[in-house]
Amino acid sequence: MARQSISFTEPNDEWLKAQVSSKEYSSKSELVNDLIRQARQQQQHIDLVRLKLEKAEKSGFTTDNKDQILADSKYRLNG
C-alpha cells in the first residue's frame, strides 16, 4: 500500500478524529480511503448519468408531454 503525507485544515482534522473516536473507523487512513472510494463511486454514477443524457440528446425530440415522460421514466426505473 502506498504511503502519503497529507495535511488537513483544523476543522477537517477534528472531524476525522471524531469519526475515529466514535469507533466508526479504526484510523484516519481507513476513513480517508473510504471517503475516496465513495467519491470514486459517485464519479462513476455521474459519468453514467452524463452518458445517458448524451444518448438521450442524440436520440432526438419527443412529442410526449411531461407526465408521459415522468411515467415512462418511473416505469423504466422500477421495472
GROMACS .gro file of N, CA and C in nm:
model
  237
    1MET      N    1   0.085  -0.117   0.000
    1MET     CA    2   0.000   0.000   0.000
    1MET      C    3   0.090   0.124   0.000
    2ALA      N    4   0.056   0.219  -0.081
    2ALA     CA    5   0.135   0.343  -0.090
    2ALA      C    6   0.111   0.430   0.033
    3ARG      N    7   0.218   0.490   0.081
    3ARG     CA    8   0.208   0.582   0.195
    3ARG      C    9   0.217   0.724   0.142
    4GLN      N   10   0.136   0.812   0.199
    4GLN     CA   11   0.133   0.952   0.160
    4GLN      C   12   0.134   1.037   0.286
    5SER      N   13   0.185   1.155   0.272
    5SER     CA   14   0.178   1.253   0.381
    5SER      C   15   0.086   1.365   0.333
    6ILE      N   16  -0.023   1.385   0.404
    6ILE     CA   17  -0.117   1.490   0.365
    6ILE      C   18  -0.148   1.579   0.486
    7SER      N   19  -0.188   1.701   0.457
    7SER     CA   20  -0.222   1.796   0.562
    7SER      C   21  -0.371   1.825   0.557
    8PHE      N   22  -0.430   1.846   0.674
    8PHE     CA   23  -0.572   1.878   0.685
    8PHE      C   24  -0.589   2.012   0.754
    9THR      N   25  -0.694   2.082   0.719
    9THR     CA   26  -0.728   2.202   0.794
    9THR      C   27  -0.771   2.157   0.934
   10GLU      N   28  -0.767   2.247   1.028
   10GLU     CA   29  -0.802   2.211   1.166
   10GLU      C   30  -0.944   2.155   1.177
   11PRO      N   31  -1.045   2.219   1.115
   11PRO     CA   32  -1.180   2.163   1.126
   11PRO      C   33  -1.189   2.022   1.066
   12ASN      N   34  -1.122   1.999   0.953
   12ASN     CA   35  -1.127   1.866   0.893
   12ASN      C   36  -1.054   1.763   0.978
   13ASP      N   37  -0.942   1.802   1.038
   13ASP     CA   38  -0.870   1.711   1.126
   13ASP      C   39  -0.953   1.676   1.248
   14GLU      N   40  -1.021   1.775   1.304
   14GLU     CA   41  -1.107   1.749   1.421
   14GLU      C   42  -1.221   1.654   1.384
   15TRP      N   43  -1.278   1.671   1.266
   15TRP     CA   44  -1.386   1.583   1.221
   15TRP      C   45  -1.334   1.441   1.204
   16LEU      N   46  -1.216   1.427   1.142
   16LEU     CA   47  -1.156   1.295   1.125
   16LEU      C   48  -1.132   1.228   1.261
   17LYS      N   49  -1.077   1.304   1.355
   17LYS     CA   50  -1.051   1.250   1.489
   17LYS      C   51  -1.181   1.206   1.556
   18ALA      N   52  -1.286   1.284   1.539
   18ALA     CA   53  -1.415   1.249   1.600
   18ALA      C   54  -1.470   1.119   1.542
   19GLN      N   55  -1.455   1.100   1.411
   19GLN     CA   56  -1.503   0.977   1.349
   19GLN      C   57  -1.427   0.855   1.403
   20VAL      N   58  -1.297   0.870   1.419
   20VAL     CA   59  -1.215   0.761   1.472
   20VAL      C   60  -1.248   0.738   1.619
   21SER      N   61  -1.267   0.846   1.694
   21SER     CA   62  -1.300   0.834   1.836
   21SER      C   63  -1.434   0.765   1.858
   22SER      N   64  -1.526   0.786   1.766
   22SER     CA   65  -1.659   0.725   1.780
   22SER      C   66  -1.659   0.577   1.741
   23LYS      N   67  -1.541   0.527   1.706
   23LYS     CA   68  -1.523   0.386   1.668
   23LYS      C   69  -1.589   0.353   1.534
   24GLU      N   70  -1.626   0.457   1.459
   24GLU     CA   71  -1.681   0.435   1.325
   24GLU      C   72  -1.572   0.380   1.233
   25TYR      N   73  -1.451   0.429   1.253
   25TYR     CA   74  -1.334   0.385   1.176
   25TYR      C   75  -1.220   0.360   1.274
   26SER      N   76  -1.129   0.273   1.235
   26SER     CA   77  -1.018   0.241   1.325
   26SER      C   78  -0.901   0.337   1.311
   27SER      N   79  -0.899   0.412   1.199
   27SER     CA   80  -0.789   0.507   1.179
   27SER      C   81  -0.831   0.614   1.079
   28LYS      N   82  -0.755   0.723   1.078
   28LYS     CA   83  -0.780   0.827   0.979
   28LYS      C   84  -0.758   0.772   0.838
   29SER      N   85  -0.659   0.687   0.822
   29SER     CA   86  -0.630   0.630   0.690
   29SER      C   87  -0.749   0.550   0.637
   30GLU      N   88  -0.809   0.470   0.724
   30GLU     CA   89  -0.926   0.391   0.684
   30GLU      C   90  -1.040   0.484   0.641
   31LEU      N   91  -1.060   0.590   0.717
   31LEU     CA   92  -1.166   0.686   0.686
   31LEU      C   93  -1.140   0.757   0.554
   32VAL      N   94  -1.018   0.804   0.534
   32VAL     CA   95  -0.985   0.875   0.409
   32VAL      C   96  -1.000   0.781   0.290
   33ASN      N   97  -0.956   0.656   0.304
   33ASN     CA   98  -0.974   0.560   0.195
   33ASN      C   99  -1.121   0.536   0.164
   34ASP      N  100  -1.204   0.529   0.269
   34ASP     CA  101  -1.348   0.511   0.248
   34ASP      C  102  -1.408   0.632   0.177
   35LEU      N  103  -1.368   0.752   0.217
   35LEU     CA  104  -1.418   0.873   0.151
   35LEU      C  105  -1.377   0.877   0.004
   36ILE      N  106  -1.255   0.833  -0.025
   36ILE     CA  107  -1.210   0.829  -0.165
   36ILE      C  108  -1.290   0.727  -0.244
   37ARG      N  109  -1.316   0.609  -0.185
   37ARG     CA  110  -1.399   0.508  -0.253
   37ARG      C  111  -1.537   0.564  -0.285
   38GLN      N  112  -1.596   0.633  -0.187
   38GLN     CA  113  -1.728   0.692  -0.208
   38GLN      C  114  -1.725   0.796  -0.320
   39ALA      N  115  -1.621   0.878  -0.322
   39ALA     CA  116  -1.608   0.980  -0.426
   39ALA      C  117  -1.592   0.915  -0.563
   40ARG      N  118  -1.516   0.806  -0.569
   40ARG     CA  119  -1.498   0.736  -0.697
   40ARG      C  120  -1.629   0.676  -0.745
   41GLN      N  121  -1.707   0.617  -0.654
   41GLN     CA  122  -1.837   0.561  -0.690
   41GLN      C  123  -1.931   0.671  -0.738
   42GLN      N  124  -1.928   0.784  -0.669
   42GLN     CA  125  -2.012   0.896  -0.708
   42GLN      C  126  -1.973   0.945  -0.848
   43GLN      N  127  -1.844   0.953  -0.875
   43GLN     CA  128  -1.798   0.996  -1.008
   43GLN      C  129  -1.842   0.898  -1.115
   44GLN      N  130  -1.838   0.768  -1.086
   44GLN     CA  131  -1.885   0.667  -1.182
   44GLN      C  132  -2.033   0.687  -1.211
   45HIS      N  133  -2.110   0.716  -1.107
   45HIS     CA  134  -2.253   0.740  -1.125
   45HIS      C  135  -2.277   0.865  -1.211
   46ILE      N  136  -2.202   0.971  -1.181
   46ILE     CA  137  -2.213   1.094  -1.259
   46ILE      C  138  -2.179   1.069  -1.405
   47ASP      N  139  -2.072   0.992  -1.429
   47ASP     CA  140  -2.031   0.959  -1.565
   47ASP      C  141  -2.141   0.881  -1.638
   48LEU      N  142  -2.204   0.787  -1.568
   48LEU     CA  143  -2.312   0.708  -1.628
   48LEU      C  144  -2.431   0.797  -1.663
   49VAL      N  145  -2.468   0.885  -1.572
   49VAL     CA  146  -2.580   0.977  -1.599
   49VAL      C  147  -2.545   1.068  -1.718
   50ARG      N  148  -2.423   1.115  -1.722
   50ARG     CA  149  -2.379   1.200  -1.833
   50ARG      C  150  -2.390   1.126  -1.967
   51LEU      N  151  -2.347   0.999  -1.970
   51LEU     CA  152  -2.358   0.919  -2.092
   51LEU      C  153  -2.503   0.901  -2.135
   52LYS      N  154  -2.589   0.874  -2.037
   52LYS     CA  155  -2.732   0.857  -2.067
   52LYS      C  156  -2.792   0.986  -2.120
   53LEU      N  157  -2.752   1.099  -2.062
   53LEU     CA  158  -2.802   1.228  -2.111
   53LEU      C  159  -2.756   1.255  -2.253
   54GLU      N  160  -2.629   1.225  -2.280
   54GLU     CA  161  -2.577   1.245  -2.415
   54GLU      C  162  -2.651   1.157  -2.515
   55LYS      N  163  -2.677   1.032  -2.477
   55LYS     CA  164  -2.751   0.941  -2.564
   55LYS      C  165  -2.892   0.994  -2.589
   56ALA      N  166  -2.955   1.044  -2.482
   56ALA     CA  167  -3.091   1.097  -2.495
   56ALA      C  168  -3.093   1.220  -2.585
   57GLU      N  169  -2.993   1.306  -2.570
   57GLU     CA  170  -2.987   1.426  -2.653
   57GLU      C  171  -2.971   1.391  -2.801
   58LYS      N  172  -2.895   1.288  -2.829
   58LYS     CA  173  -2.872   1.247  -2.967
   58LYS      C  174  -2.991   1.173  -3.027
   59SER      N  175  -3.081   1.124  -2.943
   59SER     CA  176  -3.194   1.045  -2.992
   59SER      C  177  -3.305   1.131  -3.052
   60GLY      N  178  -3.299   1.260  -3.033
   60GLY     CA  179  -3.399   1.348  -3.094
   60GLY      C  180  -3.505   1.394  -2.996
   61PHE      N  181  -3.608   1.452  -3.051
   61PHE     CA  182  -3.717   1.510  -2.972
   61PHE      C  183  -3.831   1.412  -2.955
   62THR      N  184  -3.917   1.442  -2.860
   62THR     CA  185  -4.035   1.360  -2.835
   62THR      C  186  -4.160   1.447  -2.841
   63THR      N  187  -4.270   1.382  -2.867
   63THR     CA  188  -4.399   1.453  -2.865
   63THR      C  189  -4.472   1.424  -2.734
   64ASP      N  190  -4.410   1.342  -2.647
   64ASP     CA  191  -4.472   1.311  -2.517
   64ASP      C  192  -4.475   1.436  -2.430
   65ASN      N  193  -4.580   1.445  -2.347
   65ASN     CA  194  -4.584   1.556  -2.252
   65ASN      C  195  -4.506   1.516  -2.126
   66LYS      N  196  -4.490   1.611  -2.034
   66LYS     CA  197  -4.407   1.585  -1.917
   66LYS      C  198  -4.461   1.472  -1.830
   67ASP      N  199  -4.593   1.457  -1.821
   67ASP     CA  200  -4.650   1.349  -1.742
   67ASP      C  201  -4.619   1.213  -1.803
   68GLN      N  202  -4.624   1.205  -1.935
   68GLN     CA  203  -4.591   1.080  -2.003
   68GLN      C  204  -4.442   1.046  -1.986
   69ILE      N  205  -4.358   1.146  -1.996
   69ILE     CA  206  -4.214   1.125  -1.979
   69ILE      C  207  -4.185   1.078  -1.838
   70LEU      N  208  -4.247   1.141  -1.738
   70LEU     CA  209  -4.227   1.103  -1.599
   70LEU      C  210  -4.276   0.960  -1.575
   71ALA      N  211  -4.392   0.926  -1.625
   71ALA     CA  212  -4.446   0.792  -1.607
   71ALA      C  213  -4.354   0.688  -1.672
   72ASP      N  214  -4.305   0.717  -1.790
   72ASP     CA  215  -4.215   0.625  -1.859
   72ASP      C  216  -4.084   0.610  -1.782
   73SER      N  217  -4.033   0.719  -1.730
   73SER     CA  218  -3.908   0.715  -1.653
   73SER      C  219  -3.926   0.631  -1.527
   74LYS      N  220  -4.037   0.649  -1.458
   74LYS     CA  221  -4.063   0.572  -1.336
   74LYS      C  222  -4.077   0.423  -1.369
   75TYR      N  223  -4.145   0.393  -1.479
   75TYR     CA  224  -4.161   0.254  -1.520
   75TYR      C  225  -4.026   0.191  -1.549
   76ARG      N  226  -3.941   0.262  -1.622
   76ARG     CA  227  -3.808   0.209  -1.655
   76ARG      C  228  -3.722   0.193  -1.530
   77LEU      N  229  -3.736   0.284  -1.437
   77LEU     CA  230  -3.657   0.279  -1.315
   77LEU      C  231  -3.701   0.164  -1.224
   78ASN      N  232  -3.831   0.144  -1.213
   78ASN     CA  233  -3.885   0.044  -1.121
   78ASN      C  234  -3.915  -0.090  -1.186
   79GLY      N  235  -3.906  -0.095  -1.316
   79GLY     CA  236  -3.929  -0.221  -1.387
   79GLY      C  237  -4.072  -0.245  -1.402
   0.00000   0.00000   0.00000
